[in-house]
Amino acid sequence: MTDSPIDSVLEESRTFPPPQHFVDSANQTPADINQLYDAAASDHTGFWATQARHHLDWHQPFSSVLNASDAPFFRWFEDGELNAAYNCLDRHLPERADQTAIIFEGDDGQVENITFQDLFARTCRFANTLKASNIGKGDRVIIYLPNIPQAVVAMLACARIGAIHSVVFGGFSAPAIRDRINDAEARAVITADGNYRGGKLIQLKKTVDEALAEGCDSVETVFVYRRAGIDIDLNSARDVDWDKAVAEQSTQCPPVAVDSEHPLFILYTSGSTGRPKGIYHSTGGYLLGTICTCRWTFDLGERDIFWCTADVGWVTGHSYIAYGPTACGVTQVMFEGVPTYPEPDRLWAMVERHGVSVFYTAPTGIRALMRQGDEYPERHDLTSLRLLGTVGEPINPEAWMWYYRVIGGERCPIVDTWWQTETGAHMITALPSYTTTRPGSVSKPLPGISADILDESGERVETANAGGYLVIRQPWPSMLRGIWGDPERYRETYFGLFDSFTYVAGDSAQRDADGNFRILGRTDDVVNVSGHRLGTMEVESALVAHKSVSEAAVVGRPHDVKGEAIVAFVILQANASADNLADELREWVSKQLGAIAKPEEIRFTDGLPKTRSGKIMRRLVRSVARGDEITQDTSTLENPQIVKQLQAEGH
Ligand code: WT7
């Protein structure tokens, strides 16, 4: 078990009941929520079947709700057929063709309103473009785009023809793209020439060219959207200009009905080995999870302007930009830039400018903006806000209170939503008209989600505030369906600890006497930097790939803004010199994996604590990195003296 990153929250006793004015105008009343809980408790699969019939439009209705005969490979609504893009676009057209789907604000401040009709037409045109390049059902397509509406169009266009997209975050480097292309055996890449973020040019096409320069034989076509208007190399045998291609295509493209279990997308995330995992999701179950949670957690409805500040490159941007809000027919804001450009009031200016009512962001961003001072939010009228959300890591009570007071004007409930790339949608969260919230607590599992806490032997932890493994005891529709190409790793990673029905999240958690959950941190070798997961072994692999490095151990250390920062302990090759190497290695990792993975600190050493079987004891390294007193048993170490040495080297 990891240690709690925040000890002070244990004393947190402030509680915030749902404000009466919110309850009075909520789309989901407390009575509605009670009904959902009751229905889910009395019949788990029946409950989800009702939700699936209510929230989704099916080309072919399902009769089988859950097939668990091959657990942990679960199949939901398996004989049903539907199309995700149809559910996000076509079905809204009779009633809301002219309603804005996306209010897009570019880095440079330019605003564009895209109606559901526009989004539909653009999606059809691009889907036809994909088809013209012979891309169809089951083909994998890598999307490497900025956070612009074309990313949503690209995702929905894939979904429309049954192609499986895999979005790679625009901050990732060429080797990371190459790995993902090869793992998914992608036939196409969709990218942009480049774009500006915070006024800085990001050269996406150049990075794709670099990725494709070695291997990647599966890629036949690269679609290039001109966003930056910069000069790029075009390979006429392979590259297709987006604007030119779509101009020739029709604005009608029939949706391909796929099985509910047909994979909608693959999204790579970090695990505890060096290789990223291609988490893949189904069409029906996944879409259902995003819709239900947009309705339940965010209380979204007709009058809302929703804004999720995540990038489409992460699961949050999949579930709460591309799919959930569009499937609910809700107007949303999408933003290409960064919170501090041109000034640290950018987000608050945008809330005011676009009249945002429901705002969803990450604790790392809240902390960063909190540090800039209250004068930035105070410049703006934020009274359009009615609900605030957070996701990605535990939020410290200080940041929670600032969010509540300064951004929400002590008027807006805060929903702290626990979920993962693997869970597809919110799992444990407050419900705004229903829950009495506490800073730092993620409250209770949603209806139909059987979250629990188990000890090492699989017994339920009954004692209040005792830690244990966070698990989900019954399958749920939006759960991952596997790790691309590696069913064994799926079984092992998520169902290996207890049994094939008990999903192990990889987090430790505790529950108070009222049943409210608190997330303590990861139990595996994953670091959470600014709400993004990084496998310590991925960073280690990148380090040892450098010619001067012999061995490396990477751990996380608490960081005021990022949540955790990466510290790397490095053993050099015999003839290598440490002079000027720390910066070189930091840049090296950034080049290999992307800037998020850049270590905060590199410490050179000539030994690491290892067990007799040769495994690095990361827990000890972590304690050293944090400057904690060593209380762990070091007797099984092959080289017990190394701990003192490492500590001394740190001073
Ligand atoms: C991990 C999942 C889910 C979208 C963003 C991250 C941590 C997530 C919370 C929260 C405490 C949280 C967990 C989880 N996490 N939300 N509200 N409170 N911790 O997705 O990259 O798949 O990471 O993020 O450790 O396992 P992800």
XYZ file of C-alpha atoms and ligand atoms in Angstrom:
678
model
C 0.000 0.000 0.000
C 1.194 3.504 -0.680
C 1.255 5.978 2.131
C -1.436 8.612 2.196
C -0.253 11.641 0.269
C -2.339 13.913 2.447
C -2.458 13.267 6.141
C -4.161 16.454 7.213
C -7.402 15.598 5.441
C -8.094 12.941 8.037
C -9.211 15.761 10.290
C -11.407 17.302 7.623
C -14.782 17.856 9.198
C -16.338 20.629 7.078
C -19.432 19.414 5.285
C -21.425 21.045 2.490
C -25.016 19.928 1.952
C -26.475 20.505 -1.519
C -27.600 24.149 -1.743
C -31.397 24.476 -1.790
C -31.398 26.691 -4.898
C -29.452 23.979 -6.742
C -31.837 21.252 -5.631
C -34.829 23.356 -6.657
C -33.614 23.767 -10.220
C -31.789 20.445 -10.668
C -32.544 18.166 -13.611
C -31.985 15.172 -11.357
C -33.867 15.632 -8.114
C -32.920 13.804 -4.925
C -36.016 11.633 -5.484
C -34.774 10.696 -8.986
C -31.400 9.730 -7.539
C -32.991 7.656 -4.789
C -34.955 5.796 -7.425
C -31.786 5.058 -9.382
C -30.053 3.710 -6.282
C -33.029 1.558 -5.370
C -33.421 0.155 -8.864
C -29.710 -0.648 -9.138
C -29.641 -2.314 -5.727
C -32.610 -4.553 -6.458
C -31.532 -5.707 -9.945
C -28.029 -4.837 -11.181
C -28.342 -6.015 -14.788
C -32.000 -5.033 -15.062
C -31.067 -1.535 -13.975
C -28.398 -1.214 -16.675
C -30.728 -2.660 -19.296
C -33.299 0.024 -18.482
C -30.645 2.734 -18.726
C -29.377 1.366 -22.044
C -32.875 1.368 -23.546
C -33.615 4.821 -22.230
C -30.393 6.645 -23.144
C -29.256 4.997 -26.379
C -30.794 4.676 -29.830
C -30.317 1.130 -31.096
C -30.307 0.025 -34.727
C -31.008 -3.429 -33.409
C -32.330 -3.772 -29.838
C -30.483 -6.115 -27.485
C -31.996 -9.067 -25.676
C -28.897 -10.246 -23.804
C -27.963 -7.749 -21.081
C -24.777 -9.206 -19.607
C -22.857 -12.257 -20.732
C -20.445 -13.200 -17.946
C -19.797 -16.768 -19.063
C -16.196 -15.971 -19.939
C -15.378 -13.715 -16.934
C -13.400 -11.453 -16.696
C -14.210 -10.951 -20.388
C -17.655 -9.436 -19.975
C -20.073 -8.629 -22.769
C -22.870 -6.113 -22.364
C -25.888 -5.821 -24.678
C -24.005 -8.135 -27.037
C -26.745 -8.844 -29.555
C -27.644 -5.153 -29.834
C -26.391 -2.974 -32.680
C -25.861 0.753 -32.712
C -23.632 3.514 -33.977
C -21.927 5.942 -31.595
C -21.803 8.859 -34.042
C -25.512 8.398 -34.781
C -26.186 8.686 -31.057
C -23.987 11.790 -30.742
C -25.245 13.587 -33.866
C -28.082 12.310 -36.065
C -30.614 11.751 -33.351
C -30.373 15.377 -32.227
C -31.033 16.880 -35.646
C -34.846 16.838 -35.599
C -34.887 18.952 -32.451
C -31.582 20.751 -32.195
C -29.904 21.025 -35.572
C -29.263 24.740 -35.023
C -28.236 24.499 -31.399
C -24.534 25.075 -30.796
C -22.715 21.836 -30.101
C -19.248 23.300 -29.647
C -18.180 26.821 -28.764
C -14.557 26.634 -29.789
C -12.018 29.151 -28.560
C -8.599 29.036 -30.196
C -5.315 29.807 -28.528
C -5.398 33.212 -30.215
C -8.853 33.996 -28.809
C -10.819 33.433 -32.017
C -14.225 31.949 -31.300
C -16.191 29.641 -33.566
C -19.674 28.259 -32.907
C -20.382 24.872 -34.407
C -23.990 23.697 -34.468
C -25.056 20.065 -34.260
C -25.935 20.320 -37.953
C -22.392 21.560 -38.759
C -20.786 18.910 -36.616
C -22.876 16.260 -38.331
C -21.961 17.519 -41.825
C -18.261 17.796 -41.021
C -18.246 14.327 -39.498
C -19.955 12.826 -42.544
C -17.560 14.565 -44.919
C -14.534 13.340 -43.045
C -15.997 9.835 -42.657
C -16.401 9.755 -46.452
C -12.790 10.925 -46.777
C -11.645 8.018 -44.621
C -13.715 5.646 -46.732
C -12.180 7.063 -49.907
C -8.805 5.977 -48.501
C -10.191 2.532 -47.973
C -10.521 2.752 -44.209
C -13.429 0.832 -42.789
C -14.847 -1.188 -39.940
C -12.260 -2.518 -37.492
C -9.317 -0.556 -38.943
C -7.229 1.321 -36.415
C -6.596 5.019 -36.887
C -4.202 7.133 -34.821
C -5.380 10.676 -34.099
C -2.608 13.124 -33.220
C -4.319 16.502 -33.227
C -4.531 19.609 -31.067
C -7.546 20.130 -28.813
C -9.671 21.499 -31.648
C -13.098 20.495 -33.011
C -11.434 18.573 -35.854
C -10.287 16.089 -33.211
C -13.916 15.465 -32.255
C -14.863 15.275 -35.935
C -12.081 12.741 -36.540
C -13.173 10.594 -33.590
C -16.847 10.659 -34.554
C -15.982 10.012 -38.213
C -14.097 6.857 -37.208
C -17.017 5.802 -35.031
C -19.412 6.436 -37.923
C -17.712 3.865 -40.135
C -16.762 1.449 -37.352
C -13.047 2.270 -37.467
C -11.290 2.182 -34.096
C -9.531 5.400 -33.140
C -6.597 5.789 -30.847
C -5.946 9.372 -29.863
C -2.356 10.159 -28.916
C -1.977 13.289 -26.809
C -0.364 16.116 -28.821
C 2.377 16.478 -26.212
C 3.744 12.998 -26.842
C 6.970 12.554 -28.773
C 7.776 10.591 -31.932
C 8.874 7.332 -30.224
C 5.638 7.300 -28.193
C 3.574 7.718 -31.383
C 5.590 5.007 -33.114
C 5.014 2.524 -30.269
C 1.276 3.145 -30.378
C 1.066 2.886 -34.166
C 2.901 -0.413 -34.064
C 0.975 -1.856 -31.154
C -2.357 -0.979 -32.771
C -1.112 -1.754 -36.318
C -2.785 1.463 -37.403
C -3.542 1.996 -41.088
C -3.777 5.769 -40.906
C -2.719 8.775 -38.875
C -4.766 11.966 -38.615
C -2.722 15.001 -37.669
C -2.298 18.739 -38.198
C 0.561 20.761 -39.625
C 0.969 22.255 -36.170
C -0.761 24.610 -33.769
C -0.083 27.297 -31.231
C -0.509 26.683 -27.530
C 0.247 29.546 -25.195
C 1.592 31.347 -28.265
C 4.184 28.617 -28.855
C 4.264 26.647 -32.102
C 3.904 22.876 -31.801
C 4.967 21.007 -34.917
C 2.731 17.976 -35.031
C 3.279 16.880 -38.631
C 7.048 17.022 -38.202
C 6.763 14.738 -35.186
C 4.552 12.313 -37.122
C 7.093 12.262 -39.979
C 9.794 11.464 -37.446
C 7.683 8.644 -36.006
C 6.985 7.205 -39.447
C 10.625 7.393 -40.526
C 11.354 4.082 -38.781
C 9.066 1.055 -38.985
C 5.325 1.811 -38.819
C 4.805 -0.170 -42.033
C 1.096 -0.516 -41.323
C 0.443 3.203 -41.985
C -0.763 3.866 -45.535
C -2.314 7.326 -45.207
C -1.657 10.474 -43.183
C -4.446 13.078 -43.123
C -3.206 16.584 -42.433
C -5.434 19.366 -41.171
C -3.992 22.840 -41.742
C -4.283 24.557 -38.407
C -1.086 26.583 -38.079
C -0.615 27.415 -41.751
C 3.090 26.596 -41.607
C 5.291 24.985 -44.232
C 5.437 21.221 -43.934
C 6.833 18.385 -45.998
C 4.105 16.583 -47.893
C 4.616 13.064 -49.112
C 2.250 12.870 -52.080
C 2.116 9.073 -51.994
C 0.940 9.059 -48.399
C -0.301 12.432 -47.173
C -3.808 13.782 -47.753
C -4.753 17.424 -47.202
C -7.863 17.418 -44.999
C -9.529 20.526 -46.425
C -8.975 19.553 -50.038
C -10.194 16.023 -49.442
C -13.384 16.877 -47.558
C -14.345 19.499 -50.147
C -14.958 16.666 -52.592
C -17.098 14.651 -50.205
C -20.801 14.569 -49.485
C -22.274 15.808 -46.207
C -24.202 12.552 -45.907
C -22.617 9.307 -44.820
C -24.751 6.434 -43.564
C -23.731 5.304 -40.064
C -22.458 1.718 -39.877
C -24.382 -0.176 -37.208
C -21.904 -2.211 -35.164
C -22.302 -4.778 -32.401
C -22.533 -3.196 -29.004
C -19.248 -4.891 -28.122
C -17.430 -3.576 -31.208
C -14.375 -1.609 -29.966
C -14.988 2.126 -30.159
C -11.444 3.182 -29.331
C -8.084 2.246 -27.901
C -6.415 4.631 -25.503
C -2.907 3.982 -24.275
C -2.165 4.472 -20.611
C 0.692 3.688 -18.262
C 0.892 0.584 -16.192
C 3.514 -0.917 -13.983
C 5.681 -2.321 -16.761
C 7.678 -0.414 -19.339
C 5.103 -0.922 -22.084
C 1.985 1.277 -22.281
C -1.312 -0.594 -22.245
C -3.808 -0.155 -25.048
C -7.023 0.050 -23.053
C -9.963 -0.538 -25.352
C -13.620 0.244 -24.847
C -16.829 -1.073 -26.349
C -19.376 1.000 -28.256
C -22.663 0.507 -26.364
C -21.481 0.090 -22.793
C -18.949 2.893 -23.001
C -21.354 5.373 -24.543
C -23.962 4.509 -21.935
C -21.500 5.227 -19.107
C -20.620 8.654 -20.500
C -24.274 9.612 -20.984
C -25.463 8.443 -17.561
C -22.670 10.289 -15.786
C -23.209 13.502 -17.779
C -26.812 13.375 -16.574
C -26.203 12.167 -13.015
C -22.928 13.742 -11.960
C -23.007 16.915 -14.031
C -26.811 17.230 -14.002
C -26.500 18.361 -17.643
C -29.595 19.538 -19.450
C -30.967 21.943 -22.025
C -29.848 25.202 -20.464
C -26.262 24.194 -19.733
C -22.992 25.355 -21.203
C -20.597 22.639 -20.169
C -16.820 22.995 -20.153
C -14.397 20.161 -19.539
C -10.888 21.623 -19.719
C -9.179 18.303 -20.491
C -7.486 17.541 -23.800
C -9.107 14.975 -26.095
C -5.834 13.057 -25.809
C -6.860 11.804 -22.365
C -9.846 9.699 -21.372
C -11.473 12.725 -19.757
C -11.563 14.399 -23.169
C -13.015 11.249 -24.725
C -15.820 10.786 -22.219
C -16.580 14.422 -21.394
C -15.851 16.234 -24.682
C -16.130 13.913 -27.674
C -18.821 11.491 -26.505
C -20.800 12.293 -23.323
C -21.872 15.900 -23.973
C -22.515 15.309 -27.686
C -24.550 12.178 -26.971
C -26.597 14.222 -24.490
C -27.118 17.023 -27.031
C -25.513 19.556 -24.700
C -23.652 22.722 -25.708
C -20.023 22.709 -24.658
C -16.904 24.857 -24.734
C -13.690 23.497 -26.218
C -10.373 25.282 -25.735
C -7.109 24.936 -27.618
C -4.873 26.974 -25.337
C -3.427 27.031 -21.836
C -4.833 28.557 -18.610
C -2.124 31.188 -18.234
C -2.056 32.648 -21.751
C -2.208 35.480 -22.512
C -2.803 35.989 -18.786
C -3.627 33.776 -15.817
C -7.273 34.817 -16.009
C -7.888 32.997 -19.307
C -10.193 30.294 -17.925
C -12.213 32.762 -15.865
C -12.488 35.159 -18.800
C -13.817 32.257 -20.856
C -16.327 31.224 -18.196
C -17.681 34.763 -18.319
C -17.491 35.148 -22.115
C -19.328 31.920 -22.869
C -21.609 31.788 -19.833
C -20.295 28.428 -18.642
C -22.632 26.750 -16.160
C -20.845 23.466 -15.399
C -17.045 23.493 -15.213
C -14.806 20.418 -14.918
C -11.057 20.531 -14.355
C -8.145 18.898 -12.505
C -6.729 19.674 -9.050
C -3.291 20.417 -10.509
C -4.827 23.246 -12.557
C -6.782 24.547 -9.586
C -3.621 24.647 -7.475
C -1.633 26.375 -10.199
C -4.297 29.067 -10.654
C -4.820 29.432 -6.915
C -1.134 30.410 -6.663
C -1.621 33.176 -9.196
C -3.876 34.951 -6.727
C -7.541 35.835 -6.363
C -7.292 38.981 -8.471
C -7.560 36.931 -11.693
C -10.914 35.285 -10.995
C -12.076 38.489 -9.322
C -11.756 40.338 -12.644
C -14.651 38.281 -13.991
C -18.310 37.665 -13.427
C -18.496 33.952 -12.688
C -22.147 33.865 -11.674
C -23.131 31.730 -14.681
C -21.500 28.779 -12.893
C -23.835 26.413 -11.075
C -21.663 23.323 -10.625
C -17.931 22.560 -10.372
C -16.140 19.263 -10.872
C -12.663 17.875 -10.380
C -10.840 14.754 -11.519
C -7.445 13.110 -11.834
C -5.931 12.985 -8.376
C -6.859 13.611 -4.774
C -7.706 17.276 -4.234
C -6.208 18.820 -1.134
C -8.752 20.603 1.101
C -7.044 23.957 0.625
C -7.533 23.795 -3.149
C -11.090 22.467 -2.690
C -11.981 25.404 -0.442
C -10.455 27.913 -2.856
C -12.380 26.386 -5.769
C -15.557 26.479 -3.689
C -15.124 30.014 -2.374
C -13.389 31.963 -5.133
C -14.605 30.199 -8.281
C -17.948 28.880 -7.110
C -18.813 31.929 -4.980
C -19.881 29.519 -2.188
C -22.888 28.818 -4.378
C -21.844 25.815 -6.462
C -21.598 22.213 -5.305
C -18.276 20.495 -6.088
C -18.273 16.962 -7.482
C -14.932 15.207 -6.954
C -15.122 12.372 -9.470
C -13.038 9.218 -9.110
C -12.612 7.134 -12.232
C -9.936 5.853 -14.605
C -9.117 5.323 -18.265
C -10.212 1.752 -17.610
C -13.579 2.574 -16.044
C -14.657 4.768 -18.976
C -16.847 7.009 -16.859
C -17.263 8.329 -13.315
C -17.490 5.611 -10.683
C -17.362 7.234 -7.252
C -18.527 10.809 -6.956
C -20.843 13.212 -5.222
C -24.160 13.921 -6.934
C -24.840 17.642 -6.809
C -28.466 17.759 -5.679
C -28.046 14.781 -3.392
C -24.707 14.509 -1.620
C -23.346 16.338 1.381
C -19.739 16.832 0.304
C -16.491 16.959 2.269
C -13.273 18.413 0.882
C -10.967 15.561 -0.127
C -13.665 12.884 -0.229
C -14.986 11.383 -3.462
C -18.222 10.472 -1.650
C -20.048 7.324 -2.768
C -20.236 4.926 -5.707
C -22.774 5.787 -8.409
C -25.921 3.675 -8.872
C -24.966 0.347 -10.436
C -21.309 0.626 -9.388
C -20.336 -1.803 -6.643
C -17.136 -0.214 -5.359
C -15.655 -1.709 -2.237
C -12.469 -1.911 -0.190
C -10.734 -5.249 0.436
C -7.733 -6.276 2.477
C -4.858 -8.469 1.255
C -6.845 -11.641 1.846
C -9.899 -10.406 -0.015
C -11.967 -9.653 3.086
C -14.085 -6.533 3.077
C -12.507 -3.782 5.186
C -15.228 -2.897 7.696
C -13.248 -0.648 9.998
C -13.873 3.026 9.336
C -10.912 4.884 7.837
C -8.804 1.749 7.418
C -7.043 1.495 4.063
C -7.309 -1.284 1.501
C -7.546 -2.157 -2.165
C -10.192 -0.277 -4.095
C -12.189 -2.823 -6.117
C -15.395 -3.026 -8.141
C -17.238 -6.238 -7.385
C -19.576 -6.502 -10.341
C -19.005 -5.697 -14.015
C -20.410 -2.385 -15.287
C -21.207 -1.401 -18.895
C -18.456 1.195 -19.467
C -15.620 -0.959 -18.142
C -12.639 -1.606 -20.400
C -12.969 -4.732 -22.527
C -9.298 -5.522 -22.580
C -5.733 -4.573 -23.297
C -5.214 -4.517 -27.057
C -3.519 -7.720 -28.158
C -2.866 -8.945 -24.625
C -5.827 -10.649 -22.920
C -3.578 -12.278 -20.344
C -2.209 -8.961 -19.189
C -5.796 -7.721 -18.822
C -6.759 -10.675 -16.659
C -3.580 -10.477 -14.626
C -3.585 -6.700 -14.080
C -7.239 -6.158 -13.226
C -8.578 -9.523 -12.063
C -5.426 -11.292 -10.901
C -5.528 -10.440 -7.221
C -8.874 -11.847 -6.067
C -11.236 -13.466 -8.573
C -12.465 -12.936 -12.111
C -15.388 -10.740 -11.026
C -13.421 -8.440 -8.737
C -11.880 -5.561 -10.694
C -8.778 -4.242 -8.918
C -8.374 -0.547 -9.652
C -4.746 -0.173 -8.582
C -5.662 2.503 -6.037
C -5.787 2.260 -2.290
C -8.726 3.844 -0.534
C -10.493 4.137 2.786
C -14.087 4.662 3.794
C -15.437 6.696 6.699
C -18.202 5.624 9.065
C -20.811 7.088 6.673
C -19.506 5.097 3.708
C -17.719 7.980 1.977
C -14.598 6.994 0.066
C -11.252 8.713 0.149
C -8.621 7.832 -2.447
C -5.158 7.417 -0.953
C -3.004 6.797 -4.022
C -1.746 4.090 -6.344
C -0.744 0.654 -5.141
C 1.341 -0.053 -8.239
C 4.382 1.587 -9.771
C 2.478 4.426 -11.314
C 3.164 8.105 -10.653
C 0.442 10.719 -11.043
C 1.996 13.883 -12.472
C -0.498 16.704 -12.979
C -3.327 14.198 -13.145
C -1.572 12.061 -15.758
C -0.428 8.540 -15.175
C 3.153 7.612 -15.860
C 4.642 4.198 -15.278
C 7.879 4.453 -13.349
C 9.252 1.653 -15.520
C 8.529 3.564 -18.728
C 10.696 6.403 -17.475
C 13.343 3.928 -16.303
C 13.399 2.278 -19.731
C 13.864 5.666 -21.359
C 16.750 6.467 -19.017
C 18.616 3.203 -19.495
C 18.308 3.665 -23.260
C 20.783 6.566 -22.893
C 24.378 5.560 -23.590
C 25.717 6.860 -20.252
C 23.121 5.154 -18.042
C 23.543 1.708 -16.604
C 20.577 1.512 -14.221
C 17.745 3.732 -13.068
C 15.023 3.768 -10.432
C 12.183 6.221 -10.794
C 9.775 7.233 -8.050
C 7.242 9.950 -7.262
C 7.586 12.600 -4.602
C 4.758 14.918 -3.480
C 4.711 18.209 -5.376
C 2.648 21.287 -4.479
C 1.233 21.892 -7.939
C 1.735 18.705 -9.934
C 0.563 16.355 -7.193
C 3.621 14.200 -7.734
C 6.994 14.938 -9.302
C 9.376 12.409 -10.803
C 12.702 11.733 -9.118
C 15.174 9.460 -10.904
C 18.086 7.689 -9.264
C 20.662 6.912 -11.908
C 23.706 4.660 -11.949
C 26.108 5.603 -14.727
C 28.134 3.372 -17.021
C 31.683 2.826 -15.775
C 33.301 5.335 -18.124
C 30.556 7.978 -18.102
C 30.815 11.320 -16.367
C 27.985 13.002 -14.478
C 29.118 16.461 -15.580
C 26.236 18.342 -17.205
C 24.435 15.037 -17.587
C 21.386 15.750 -15.403
C 19.909 18.286 -17.832
C 20.815 16.129 -20.786
C 18.980 13.168 -19.257
C 15.933 15.260 -18.429
C 15.776 16.410 -22.046
C 16.401 12.858 -23.213
C 13.397 11.522 -21.301
C 11.288 14.376 -22.592
C 12.307 13.532 -26.145
C 11.573 9.822 -25.642
C 8.255 10.080 -23.843
C 7.034 13.673 -23.897
C 7.512 16.683 -21.653
C 5.185 15.394 -18.903
C 7.635 12.612 -18.154
C 10.634 14.903 -17.683
C 12.135 14.132 -14.266
C 12.070 16.992 -11.772
C 15.313 15.741 -10.259
C 18.068 13.339 -11.282
C 20.267 11.926 -8.560
C 23.435 10.076 -9.493
C 24.401 7.180 -7.305
C 26.499 4.042 -7.520
C 23.978 1.654 -6.022
C 20.259 1.037 -5.536
C 18.486 -0.951 -2.835
C 17.825 -4.400 -4.243
C 16.327 -7.564 -2.912
C 18.344 -10.750 -3.125
C 16.373 -11.643 -6.212
C 17.592 -8.451 -7.855
C 14.384 -6.416 -7.699
C 14.755 -2.735 -6.913
C 12.862 -1.916 -3.712
C 11.052 1.126 -4.985
C 9.306 1.767 -1.705
C 12.656 2.421 -0.078
C 13.795 4.600 -2.955
C 10.543 6.529 -2.646
C 11.119 7.140 1.059
C 14.610 8.416 0.287
C 13.298 10.707 -2.460
C 10.726 12.132 -0.075
C 13.267 12.546 2.714
C 11.156 10.310 4.964
C 12.568 8.389 7.860
C 13.128 4.765 6.829
C 10.833 2.530 8.838
C 10.630 -0.380 6.422
C 12.416 -3.615 7.085
C 15.682 -3.545 5.132
C 16.925 -6.937 6.222
C 16.012 -8.637 2.942
C 18.216 -6.237 1.019
C 21.229 -7.574 -0.753
C 23.068 -4.347 0.091
C 21.532 -2.828 3.292
C 24.216 -0.138 3.564
C 22.951 1.446 0.341
C 20.044 3.200 2.064
C 22.314 5.315 4.269
C 24.489 6.038 1.284
C 21.538 7.215 -0.834
C 20.299 9.420 1.980
C 23.756 10.934 2.449
C 24.057 11.597 -1.294
C 20.834 13.579 -1.183
C 22.343 16.173 1.139
C -6.063 7.402 -11.709
C -6.629 7.207 -13.085
C -10.065 9.550 -14.863
C -9.592 10.660 -15.607
C -8.259 11.218 -15.268
C -7.185 10.239 -14.908
C -6.391 8.926 -9.979
C -8.570 9.925 -10.759
C -9.310 10.844 -8.926
C -9.983 11.518 -7.874
C -8.260 10.823 -6.444
C -8.090 10.202 -8.639
C -6.460 7.515 -9.432
C -6.851 6.696 -10.642
N -7.652 9.649 -9.801
N -9.565 10.656 -10.242
N -11.133 12.180 -8.047
N -9.416 11.476 -6.638
N -7.569 10.191 -7.391
O -7.312 9.034 -15.584
O -4.948 8.546 -16.202
O -6.653 6.699 -16.054
O -5.786 7.841 -14.000
O -6.126 8.793 -11.373
O -5.194 7.147 -8.958
O -6.489 5.344 -10.549
P -6.160 7.984 -15.532
